Tab-separated table of C-alpha atoms in Angstrom:
chain	number	residue	atom	x	y	z
X	1	MET	CA	103.848	27.164	120.035
X	2	PRO	CA	103.801	23.385	119.482
X	3	GLU	CA	102.887	22.355	115.976
X	4	CYS	CA	99.845	20.472	117.225
X	5	LEU	CA	98.448	23.731	118.678
X	6	SER	CA	99.096	25.935	115.693
X	7	SER	CA	95.400	25.773	114.716
X	8	LEU	CA	94.599	27.738	117.852
X	9	ARG	CA	95.467	30.794	115.847
X	10	ALA	CA	92.179	30.376	113.982
X	11	PRO	CA	89.782	33.095	115.264
X	12	VAL	CA	87.280	32.177	117.908
X	13	VAL	CA	83.962	32.814	116.214
X	14	THR	CA	81.225	34.289	118.424
X	15	PRO	CA	77.554	33.344	118.069
X	16	LYS	CA	76.779	36.753	116.664
X	17	GLU	CA	79.425	36.365	113.980
X	18	ARG	CA	77.767	33.082	112.953
X	19	GLY	CA	74.562	35.003	112.294
X	20	LEU	CA	72.657	34.081	115.434
X	21	MET	CA	71.506	37.683	115.963
X	22	MET	CA	71.043	40.782	113.885
X	23	ALA	CA	73.274	43.739	114.650
X	24	THR	CA	71.460	46.578	116.525
X	25	PRO	CA	72.892	49.241	118.830
X	26	THR	CA	71.595	47.258	121.801
X	27	SER	CA	72.984	43.910	120.632
X	28	ALA	CA	76.362	45.546	119.943
X	29	ARG	CA	76.525	46.834	123.543
X	30	ILE	CA	75.445	43.439	124.868
X	31	GLU	CA	78.229	41.843	122.864
X	32	GLU	CA	80.710	44.246	124.504
X	33	PHE	CA	79.519	43.179	127.963
X	34	CYS	CA	79.797	39.501	127.002
X	35	GLN	CA	83.234	39.807	125.441
X	36	GLU	CA	85.160	38.823	128.548
X	37	LEU	CA	83.517	35.377	128.370
X	38	VAL	CA	84.671	34.819	124.786
X	39	LEU	CA	87.986	32.989	125.076
X	40	THR	CA	90.836	34.199	122.867
X	41	PRO	CA	93.409	31.860	121.282
X	42	GLU	CA	96.006	33.180	123.749
X	43	GLN	CA	93.752	32.357	126.711
X	44	ILE	CA	93.088	28.834	125.389
X	45	GLN	CA	96.838	28.323	124.912
X	46	ASP	CA	97.440	29.462	128.483
X	47	VAL	CA	94.814	27.089	129.854
X	48	TYR	CA	96.196	24.212	127.779
X	49	ASP	CA	99.773	24.733	128.931
X	50	LYS	CA	98.959	25.169	132.600
X	51	LEU	CA	96.593	22.172	132.749
X	52	MET	CA	99.229	19.967	131.124
X	53	LYS	CA	101.753	21.191	133.686
X	54	GLN	CA	99.369	20.517	136.591
X	55	ILE	CA	98.630	16.975	135.410
X	56	ASN	CA	102.358	16.195	135.194
X	57	LEU	CA	102.838	17.684	138.664
X	58	GLY	CA	99.940	15.637	139.976
X	59	LEU	CA	101.460	12.384	138.646
X	60	GLY	CA	104.829	13.016	140.261
X	61	LYS	CA	105.586	11.600	143.675
X	62	GLU	CA	107.690	14.593	144.696
X	63	THR	CA	105.411	17.190	143.106
X	64	ASN	CA	101.907	15.892	143.854
X	65	ALA	CA	101.581	17.866	147.077
X	66	GLN	CA	101.910	21.150	145.229
X	67	ALA	CA	99.651	20.185	142.320
X	68	ALA	CA	96.096	21.510	142.044
X	69	VAL	CA	95.173	18.572	139.791
X	70	LYS	CA	95.912	15.587	142.002
X	71	CYS	CA	95.784	12.743	139.416
X	72	PHE	CA	94.993	9.943	141.894
X	73	PRO	CA	95.690	6.381	140.697
X	74	THR	CA	92.436	4.406	140.929
X	75	TYR	CA	94.150	0.985	141.123
X	76	VAL	CA	91.937	-0.107	138.204
X	77	LYS	CA	94.444	-1.594	135.791
X	78	GLU	CA	92.330	-3.800	133.573
X	79	LEU	CA	89.394	-2.774	131.377
X	80	PRO	CA	86.325	-4.897	130.662
X	81	ASN	CA	86.675	-7.513	127.915
X	82	GLY	CA	82.967	-7.959	127.338
X	83	HIS	CA	82.844	-11.439	128.858
X	84	GLU	CA	82.206	-10.523	132.493
X	85	ARG	CA	79.541	-12.671	134.193
X	86	GLY	CA	77.676	-12.737	137.494
X	87	ARG	CA	75.411	-10.700	139.728
X	88	PHE	CA	76.750	-7.537	141.348
X	89	LEU	CA	75.485	-4.767	143.575
X	90	ALA	CA	76.331	-1.141	142.911
X	91	LEU	CA	75.898	1.924	145.079
X	92	ASP	CA	75.950	5.346	143.435
X	93	LEU	CA	76.417	8.537	145.455
X	94	GLY	CA	77.339	11.710	143.632
X	95	GLY	CA	74.613	14.273	144.141
X	96	THR	CA	71.206	14.910	145.636
X	97	ASN	CA	70.051	11.403	144.686
X	98	PHE	CA	71.501	8.028	145.747
X	99	ARG	CA	70.955	4.811	143.803
X	100	VAL	CA	71.177	1.129	144.653
X	101	LEU	CA	71.456	-1.273	141.741
X	102	LEU	CA	71.430	-5.030	141.187
X	103	ILE	CA	73.132	-5.849	137.896
X	104	GLU	CA	73.517	-9.174	136.124
X	105	LEU	CA	76.231	-9.484	133.455
X	106	ASN	CA	76.433	-12.311	130.987
X	107	ASP	CA	78.901	-12.146	128.060
X	108	GLY	CA	77.990	-8.692	126.748
X	109	ASN	CA	74.397	-8.678	127.985
X	110	PHE	CA	73.170	-7.068	131.141
X	111	LYS	CA	70.015	-6.789	133.203
X	112	MET	CA	69.470	-4.202	135.911
X	113	GLU	CA	67.122	-3.487	138.768
X	114	SER	CA	67.539	-0.192	140.611
X	115	LYS	CA	65.902	2.224	143.029
X	116	ILE	CA	66.599	5.931	143.568
X	117	PHE	CA	66.612	7.446	147.028
X	118	ALA	CA	66.754	11.174	147.884
X	119	VAL	CA	69.576	12.622	149.961
X	120	PRO	CA	67.991	15.446	151.970
X	121	GLN	CA	69.988	18.653	152.356
X	122	SER	CA	70.024	18.154	156.107
X	123	ILE	CA	72.001	14.938	155.542
X	124	MET	CA	74.192	16.500	152.814
X	125	GLN	CA	75.344	19.121	155.351
X	126	GLY	CA	75.017	17.171	158.575
X	127	ALA	CA	77.204	14.645	160.406
X	128	GLY	CA	79.104	12.098	158.325
X	129	HIS	CA	77.751	9.080	160.227
X	130	GLU	CA	74.181	10.190	159.387
X	131	LEU	CA	75.022	10.133	155.677
X	132	PHE	CA	76.407	6.615	155.769
X	133	ASP	CA	73.584	5.423	158.008
X	134	HIS	CA	71.215	6.759	155.348
X	135	ILE	CA	73.138	4.884	152.608
X	136	ALA	CA	73.007	1.672	154.647
X	137	GLU	CA	69.286	2.089	155.216
X	138	CYS	CA	68.692	2.549	151.483
X	139	LEU	CA	70.795	-0.540	150.718
X	140	SER	CA	68.840	-2.557	153.253
X	141	THR	CA	65.521	-1.450	151.844
X	142	PHE	CA	66.576	-2.399	148.335
X	143	ALA	CA	68.075	-5.747	149.381
X	144	HIS	CA	64.823	-6.736	151.087
X	145	MET	CA	62.830	-5.629	148.024
X	146	GLN	CA	64.975	-7.867	145.835
X	147	HIS	CA	65.092	-10.708	148.405
X	148	ILE	CA	68.886	-10.745	148.426
X	149	GLU	CA	69.437	-9.725	152.073
X	150	HIS	CA	70.996	-13.100	152.877
X	151	GLU	CA	73.324	-13.182	149.818
X	152	VAL	CA	76.869	-11.795	149.812
X	153	LEU	CA	77.252	-10.219	146.381
X	154	PRO	CA	80.321	-8.354	145.097
X	155	LEU	CA	79.681	-4.615	145.331
X	156	GLY	CA	81.063	-1.610	143.525
X	157	PHE	CA	80.708	1.732	145.358
X	158	THR	CA	80.560	4.797	143.143
X	159	PHE	CA	81.518	7.697	145.395
X	160	SER	CA	81.815	10.698	143.087
X	161	PHE	CA	83.855	13.083	145.193
X	162	PRO	CA	87.599	13.783	145.221
X	163	CYS	CA	89.347	10.869	146.942
X	164	SER	CA	92.923	9.730	147.405
X	165	GLN	CA	92.930	5.998	146.771
X	166	HIS	CA	95.319	3.627	148.493
X	167	GLY	CA	93.963	0.451	146.934
X	168	LEU	CA	90.942	-0.739	145.000
X	169	THR	CA	88.856	-0.802	148.176
X	170	GLU	CA	90.327	2.112	150.101
X	171	ALA	CA	89.579	5.734	149.265
X	172	ARG	CA	89.976	8.724	151.546
X	173	LEU	CA	87.844	11.825	150.867
X	174	THR	CA	90.092	14.802	150.233
X	175	GLN	CA	87.352	17.424	150.046
X	176	TRP	CA	83.591	17.653	149.659
X	177	THR	CA	82.120	19.167	146.466
X	178	LYS	CA	78.657	19.498	144.855
X	179	GLY	CA	77.050	21.101	147.925
X	180	PHE	CA	78.052	18.379	150.433
X	181	SER	CA	79.770	19.358	153.670
X	182	CYS	CA	79.211	16.385	156.022
X	183	SER	CA	81.427	16.612	159.055
X	184	GLY	CA	83.915	13.895	160.020
X	185	VAL	CA	84.376	12.456	156.517
X	186	GLU	CA	87.241	14.391	154.907
X	187	GLY	CA	90.446	12.421	155.356
X	188	GLU	CA	88.535	9.214	156.225
X	189	ASP	CA	88.225	5.962	154.258
X	190	VAL	CA	84.681	6.022	152.833
X	191	VAL	CA	84.604	2.245	152.339
X	192	LYS	CA	85.279	1.760	156.013
X	193	LEU	CA	82.601	4.290	156.923
X	194	LEU	CA	80.120	2.390	154.670
X	195	GLU	CA	81.042	-0.995	156.150
X	196	GLU	CA	80.702	0.349	159.668
X	197	ALA	CA	77.233	1.762	158.929
X	198	ILE	CA	76.079	-1.574	157.460
X	199	GLU	CA	77.485	-3.379	160.458
X	200	ARG	CA	75.542	-1.104	162.811
X	201	ARG	CA	72.329	-2.241	161.073
X	202	GLY	CA	73.264	-5.909	160.957
X	203	ASP	CA	70.527	-6.868	158.516
X	204	VAL	CA	72.466	-7.055	155.191
X	205	LYS	CA	75.853	-8.345	154.106
X	206	ILE	CA	78.143	-7.014	151.418
X	207	LYS	CA	81.598	-7.550	149.974
X	208	VAL	CA	83.026	-4.296	148.666
X	209	CYS	CA	85.249	-5.147	145.703
X	210	ALA	CA	85.946	-1.636	144.479
X	211	VAL	CA	85.398	2.060	145.199
X	212	LEU	CA	85.366	4.454	142.292
X	213	ASN	CA	83.954	7.728	141.062
X	214	ASP	CA	81.441	8.290	138.253
X	215	THR	CA	84.152	9.251	135.815
X	216	THR	CA	85.886	5.862	136.220
X	217	GLY	CA	82.500	4.199	135.960
X	218	THR	CA	81.742	6.071	132.733
X	219	LEU	CA	85.029	4.904	131.176
X	220	MET	CA	84.425	1.302	132.243
X	221	SER	CA	80.812	1.310	131.051
X	222	CYS	CA	81.826	2.535	127.578
X	223	ALA	CA	84.888	0.252	127.445
X	224	TRP	CA	82.574	-2.739	127.956
X	225	LYS	CA	80.985	-1.955	124.567
X	226	ASN	CA	83.900	-0.154	122.859
X	227	HIS	CA	87.328	-1.563	123.725
X	228	ASN	CA	88.966	1.608	122.330
X	229	THR	CA	87.738	3.716	125.277
X	230	TYR	CA	90.602	5.192	127.268
X	231	ILE	CA	89.102	8.439	128.656
X	232	GLY	CA	86.051	9.002	130.834
X	233	LEU	CA	84.472	12.453	131.195
X	234	ILE	CA	81.670	13.886	133.304
X	235	ILE	CA	79.993	17.205	132.618
X	236	GLY	CA	77.006	17.343	134.901
X	237	THR	CA	76.506	18.748	138.403
X	238	GLY	CA	80.331	18.756	138.559
X	239	THR	CA	83.066	17.893	136.076
X	240	ASN	CA	85.962	15.452	136.114
X	241	ALA	CA	88.001	13.271	133.763
X	242	CYS	CA	89.944	10.067	134.033
X	243	TYR	CA	92.292	8.371	131.548
X	244	VAL	CA	94.530	5.354	131.120
X	245	GLU	CA	98.168	6.201	131.846
X	246	ARG	CA	101.307	4.121	131.424
X	247	LEU	CA	102.753	3.120	134.841
X	248	GLU	CA	106.165	4.511	133.924
X	249	ASN	CA	104.579	7.988	133.954
X	250	VAL	CA	102.930	7.586	137.359
X	251	GLY	CA	105.405	8.550	140.059
X	252	LEU	CA	102.700	7.993	142.687
X	253	TRP	CA	102.301	4.324	141.749
X	254	ASP	CA	102.894	1.938	144.638
X	255	GLY	CA	101.105	-1.124	143.290
X	256	ASP	CA	102.279	-4.111	141.266
X	257	TRP	CA	104.148	-3.784	138.004
X	258	GLU	CA	102.614	-6.819	136.360
X	259	GLU	CA	100.891	-6.589	132.991
X	260	PRO	CA	99.057	-4.576	131.957
X	261	LYS	CA	101.480	-1.831	132.894
X	262	GLN	CA	98.833	0.845	133.000
X	263	VAL	CA	96.327	2.323	135.470
X	264	LEU	CA	93.270	4.553	135.312
X	265	ILE	CA	94.121	8.016	136.622
X	266	ASN	CA	91.382	10.072	138.303
X	267	THR	CA	92.568	13.570	137.454
X	268	GLU	CA	90.107	15.551	139.644
X	269	TRP	CA	90.511	18.333	137.141
X	270	GLY	CA	87.598	20.276	138.602
X	271	ALA	CA	90.150	21.643	141.107
X	272	PHE	CA	92.294	23.109	138.344
X	273	GLY	CA	92.851	26.858	138.893
X	274	GLY	CA	93.251	26.770	142.634
X	275	GLY	CA	96.797	28.137	142.415
X	276	GLY	CA	95.891	31.055	140.136
X	277	ASP	CA	96.225	29.145	136.853
X	278	LEU	CA	92.821	30.340	135.624
X	279	ASP	CA	93.255	33.985	136.529
X	280	SER	CA	93.611	34.912	132.874
X	281	VAL	CA	90.085	33.685	132.095
X	282	LEU	CA	88.170	34.340	135.329
X	283	THR	CA	85.530	37.060	135.093
X	284	GLU	CA	83.827	39.157	137.709
X	285	TYR	CA	80.909	36.661	137.577
X	286	ASP	CA	83.186	33.683	138.228
X	287	ARG	CA	84.800	35.433	141.154
X	288	ASP	CA	81.473	36.359	142.690
X	289	ILE	CA	80.160	32.811	142.361
X	290	ASP	CA	83.336	31.448	143.947
X	291	GLN	CA	83.179	33.930	146.848
X	292	HIS	CA	79.577	32.924	147.604
X	293	SER	CA	80.149	29.163	147.289
X	294	ILE	CA	80.650	26.734	150.146
X	295	ASN	CA	84.249	26.160	149.002
X	296	PRO	CA	85.720	29.558	147.959
X	297	GLY	CA	89.032	29.324	146.157
X	298	ARG	CA	88.482	25.656	145.239
X	299	GLN	CA	87.067	23.810	142.219
X	300	LEU	CA	87.428	26.892	139.981
X	301	PHE	CA	87.522	24.910	136.705
X	302	GLU	CA	84.370	23.144	137.753
X	303	LYS	CA	82.642	26.448	138.565
X	304	MET	CA	83.212	27.617	134.960
X	305	ILE	CA	81.948	24.387	133.375
X	306	SER	CA	79.437	22.382	135.378
X	307	GLY	CA	75.675	22.427	135.675
X	308	MET	CA	75.787	23.491	139.301
X	309	TYR	CA	77.147	26.908	138.315
X	310	LEU	CA	76.483	27.731	134.623
X	311	GLY	CA	72.994	29.020	135.299
X	312	GLU	CA	74.292	31.465	137.885
X	313	VAL	CA	76.989	32.731	135.511
X	314	ALA	CA	74.265	33.473	132.935
X	315	ARG	CA	71.953	34.982	135.607
X	316	GLN	CA	74.566	37.408	136.817
X	317	LEU	CA	75.251	38.579	133.296
X	318	VAL	CA	71.556	38.901	132.478
X	319	GLN	CA	70.991	40.795	135.729
X	320	LYS	CA	73.756	43.236	134.837
X	321	LEU	CA	72.431	43.763	131.326
X	322	THR	CA	68.911	44.326	132.669
X	323	LYS	CA	70.064	46.913	135.217
X	324	GLN	CA	71.942	48.633	132.403
X	325	GLY	CA	68.670	48.877	130.496
X	326	LEU	CA	69.830	46.575	127.714
X	327	LEU	CA	67.360	43.745	128.412
X	328	PHE	CA	63.646	43.734	129.183
X	329	GLY	CA	63.428	47.554	129.152
X	330	GLY	CA	65.415	47.619	132.360
X	331	GLN	CA	62.679	45.790	134.254
X	332	GLY	CA	63.610	42.402	135.682
X	333	SER	CA	61.911	40.313	138.369
X	334	ASP	CA	62.537	39.116	141.900
X	335	ALA	CA	63.309	35.615	140.585
X	336	LEU	CA	65.842	36.947	138.079
X	337	PHE	CA	67.569	39.070	140.691
X	338	GLU	CA	67.698	36.272	143.224
X	339	ARG	CA	70.974	34.294	143.467
X	340	GLY	CA	70.430	30.823	141.980
X	341	GLY	CA	67.165	31.895	140.315
X	342	PHE	CA	68.275	31.118	136.742
X	343	PHE	CA	68.767	27.357	136.499
X	344	THR	CA	71.260	25.743	134.137
X	345	LYS	CA	68.368	23.895	132.519
X	346	TYR	CA	67.152	27.330	131.362
X	347	ILE	CA	70.296	27.684	129.239
X	348	THR	CA	69.567	24.372	127.586
X	349	GLU	CA	65.925	25.299	127.011
X	350	VAL	CA	66.667	28.755	125.615
X	351	GLU	CA	69.296	27.337	123.222
X	352	SER	CA	66.964	24.587	122.145
X	353	ASP	CA	64.790	27.118	120.320
X	354	ALA	CA	65.629	27.103	116.600
X	355	PRO	CA	67.419	30.341	115.561
X	356	GLY	CA	66.166	31.284	112.103
X	357	ASP	CA	65.770	28.307	109.788
X	358	TYR	CA	68.538	26.310	111.452
X	359	THR	CA	67.575	22.884	112.774
X	360	ASN	CA	69.252	22.319	116.132
X	361	CYS	CA	71.915	19.648	116.267
X	362	ARG	CA	71.463	16.875	118.806
X	363	ILE	CA	73.885	14.772	120.776
X	364	VAL	CA	74.987	11.818	118.681
X	365	VAL	CA	77.688	9.226	119.020
X	366	GLU	CA	79.864	9.918	116.053
X	367	PRO	CA	83.504	10.652	115.119
X	368	LEU	CA	84.454	14.156	116.253
X	369	LEU	CA	86.145	14.927	112.977
X	370	THR	CA	82.789	14.647	111.180
X	371	CYS	CA	81.368	17.522	113.238
X	372	GLU	CA	80.655	20.507	111.038
X	373	PRO	CA	80.479	24.194	112.045
X	374	LEU	CA	77.075	25.871	112.239
X	375	PRO	CA	75.659	26.635	108.793
X	376	SER	CA	74.902	30.188	107.782
X	377	LEU	CA	71.484	31.322	108.832
X	378	SER	CA	68.812	33.041	106.836
X	379	ASP	CA	66.989	36.205	107.955
X	380	ALA	CA	64.014	34.105	109.027
X	381	PRO	CA	62.868	34.978	112.547
X	382	GLY	CA	63.897	32.661	115.353
X	383	ASP	CA	61.616	30.548	117.470
X	384	TYR	CA	61.325	31.772	121.057
X	385	THR	CA	58.826	29.290	122.447
X	386	ASN	CA	61.155	27.835	125.089
X	387	CYS	CA	62.648	31.188	125.816
X	388	ARG	CA	59.291	32.721	126.606
X	389	MET	CA	58.392	29.777	128.822
X	390	VAL	CA	61.592	30.312	130.793
X	391	LEU	CA	60.898	34.029	131.079
X	392	GLU	CA	57.369	33.299	132.260
X	393	GLU	CA	58.772	31.123	135.039
X	394	LEU	CA	61.009	34.035	135.971
X	395	GLY	CA	58.029	36.401	136.059
X	396	ILE	CA	59.063	38.371	132.962
X	397	GLU	CA	56.143	38.653	130.525
X	398	HIS	CA	57.057	41.892	128.708
X	399	ALA	CA	60.055	40.638	126.737
X	400	THR	CA	60.374	41.539	123.065
X	401	ASP	CA	61.685	39.271	120.325
X	402	GLU	CA	64.958	41.197	120.495
X	403	ASP	CA	65.182	40.479	124.230
X	404	CYS	CA	64.720	36.776	123.525
X	405	GLU	CA	67.424	36.821	120.840
X	406	ASN	CA	69.792	38.682	123.142
X	407	LEU	CA	69.080	36.308	126.044
X	408	ARG	CA	69.902	33.402	123.757
X	409	TYR	CA	73.159	35.095	122.842
X	410	VAL	CA	74.095	35.386	126.508
X	411	CYS	CA	73.318	31.705	127.068
X	412	GLU	CA	75.368	30.754	124.028
X	413	VAL	CA	78.400	32.698	125.241
X	414	VAL	CA	78.272	30.981	128.639
X	415	SER	CA	77.783	27.454	127.293
X	416	ARG	CA	80.347	27.973	124.498
X	417	ARG	CA	83.009	28.957	127.026
X	418	ALA	CA	82.247	25.880	129.113
X	419	ALA	CA	82.406	23.566	126.098
X	420	PHE	CA	85.671	25.082	124.862
X	421	LEU	CA	87.265	24.676	128.307
X	422	VAL	CA	86.218	21.005	128.421
X	423	GLY	CA	87.435	20.499	124.850
X	424	THR	CA	90.789	22.032	125.784
X	425	GLY	CA	91.094	19.629	128.744
X	426	LEU	CA	90.302	16.620	126.562
X	427	ALA	CA	92.874	17.684	124.019
X	428	VAL	CA	95.485	17.807	126.818
X	429	LEU	CA	94.685	14.207	127.761
X	430	LEU	CA	94.537	12.976	124.144
X	431	ASN	CA	97.888	14.535	123.255
X	432	LYS	CA	99.445	13.316	126.502
X	433	MET	CA	98.351	9.713	125.860
X	434	ASP	CA	99.470	9.968	122.237
X	435	ARG	CA	97.408	7.005	121.056
X	436	PRO	CA	96.463	6.935	117.355
X	437	SER	CA	92.793	6.419	118.119
X	438	VAL	CA	90.774	6.989	121.326
X	439	THR	CA	87.114	6.873	122.315
X	440	VAL	CA	86.025	9.216	125.079
X	441	GLY	CA	83.150	7.995	127.206
X	442	VAL	CA	81.012	10.944	128.304
X	443	ASP	CA	78.121	11.389	130.718
X	444	GLY	CA	76.468	14.152	132.669
X	445	SER	CA	73.397	16.335	132.209
X	446	VAL	CA	75.162	19.233	130.530
X	447	TYR	CA	76.538	16.979	127.801
X	448	ARG	CA	73.479	14.753	127.551
X	449	TYR	CA	70.834	17.465	127.253
X	450	HIS	CA	72.425	20.653	125.911
X	451	PRO	CA	71.761	20.863	122.137
X	452	HIS	CA	75.178	22.213	121.132
X	453	VAL	CA	77.812	21.219	123.726
X	454	HIS	CA	78.773	18.076	121.785
X	455	ARG	CA	79.420	20.037	118.592
X	456	LEU	CA	81.297	22.804	120.373
X	457	MET	CA	83.559	20.284	122.065
X	458	CYS	CA	84.166	18.777	118.637
X	459	GLU	CA	85.269	22.081	117.252
X	460	GLN	CA	87.683	22.773	120.057
X	461	ILE	CA	89.299	19.342	120.260
X	462	SER	CA	89.769	19.289	116.481
X	463	ARG	CA	91.791	22.503	116.737
X	464	LEU	CA	94.096	21.185	119.454
X	465	VAL	CA	94.937	17.509	118.906
X	466	ARG	CA	97.927	16.329	116.921
X	467	PRO	CA	97.401	15.895	113.178
X	468	GLY	CA	96.085	12.472	112.240
X	469	MET	CA	94.769	11.564	115.690
X	470	LYS	CA	91.361	9.948	115.586
X	471	PHE	CA	88.829	10.190	118.366
X	472	ASP	CA	85.168	9.758	119.174
X	473	LEU	CA	82.780	10.923	121.862
X	474	MET	CA	80.568	8.093	123.098
X	475	LEU	CA	77.532	8.845	125.248
X	476	SER	CA	77.736	6.596	128.302
X	477	GLU	CA	74.928	4.339	129.385
X	478	ASP	CA	74.705	4.510	133.160
X	479	GLY	CA	78.387	4.808	133.926
X	480	SER	CA	77.990	5.338	137.656
X	481	GLY	CA	75.764	2.271	137.992
X	482	ARG	CA	76.822	-0.271	135.370
X	483	GLY	CA	80.352	1.042	135.583
X	484	ALA	CA	80.526	0.279	139.291
X	485	ALA	CA	79.340	-3.267	138.645
X	486	LEU	CA	81.913	-3.687	135.898
X	487	VAL	CA	84.782	-2.535	138.122
X	488	ALA	CA	83.584	-5.092	140.709
X	489	ALA	CA	83.298	-7.746	137.963
X	490	VAL	CA	86.768	-7.116	136.626
X	491	ALA	CA	88.169	-7.101	140.162
X	492	SER	CA	86.435	-10.445	140.851
X	493	ARG	CA	87.695	-11.877	137.548
X	494	THR	CA	91.295	-10.876	138.125
X	495	ALA	CA	91.212	-12.067	141.788
X	496	ALA	CA	90.146	-15.499	140.540
X	497	THR	CA	93.093	-15.821	138.141
């Protein structure tokens, strides 16, 4: 085992062992059922090694085709310097909502106008031209609202799906994720599809300067404020990470070799595990979720981490425990037993109740190495206010305090596993970059709202990175919006020099 990973041999402490629940015969049996979701040091080591291998395969020209983690060069070589100026448009598509933004940058200051538009499910799963016609219509509506329909402003297009880029303004969709399945888009250049849709309307003009995903945008947005930012991370509906790699390590690189000799790499690590690399940690719940998804056998890492799936992992476990008579007296509800009925936000809400006299931690922007483990808890009863509200929404009104405590334990096991997997992935990137100090820009609803994910990631990364390495997690401010404008601004700046 590498020296930097020797701390993995420290035991993985479960929520129960931290005092989050009192030992009873029922809780002991519940812990047995949950044990397969508690990652062992050997499993973490296996994930670390295989992810590192996949990233190196993805970077190689001769090995990329066989890699599950594709590591696409983004063609973004320069980071913001804080002195970008001008007005820029940004489009942000990455989920069930679509945003159009007008952003003005002026030497470290920025102003923003934006509007959110819904993307109906019929469009998410319809014909590709209908999706891009919808985007063009939203852009036109916004441009007329802002009275800029006759201006040609530089535009950054955040398209947060796996793409193979062939230049700063050319990106071909490799596969849909996040519930999208529009026909006629995979393998096509999404910038060209956007430009064609706008041309069909004929009532607005744009100049696309860059296409990117939300992970790149998150890195750029944080780098604008903190010039030590070299990694971008998303943990929301999906998950992905990007990082700054030296050109000499990018066998795929076909661009210029002028300074700076670096490029942002879009790892698309959500696809990790597609070749069986996660078999050692997959549970029956993960396999069931994968089989019933719209992309079985794909995005397995994402399905263990992201907000689109965590609630269902917890629901399946809670359903099993209920049918075993270990929760709610064996009596569940139609909502609980319905696939997708336990939302990921329920995990956040249940874990936001204070266990005992412990005051919940919150997401803060601080050095990881200052994160402390959970303090010991007293025997004071926990607070189950949020938990009971969740159960009421699920139609369960007969839960005891022990049921609430055990439900929280289940949620903690699910979220802890997700946070440890993300932390392991970040440690891979940090050790691979081997910089003495790195800030990680982070965004996404799971990171932003869950009360403990930040701290859990801290614990895991601290175990895995090389001794002496310094790092921070920085909560991003609108990476997919401001980040898109910043990529366009940097592209405009470098084109003018």
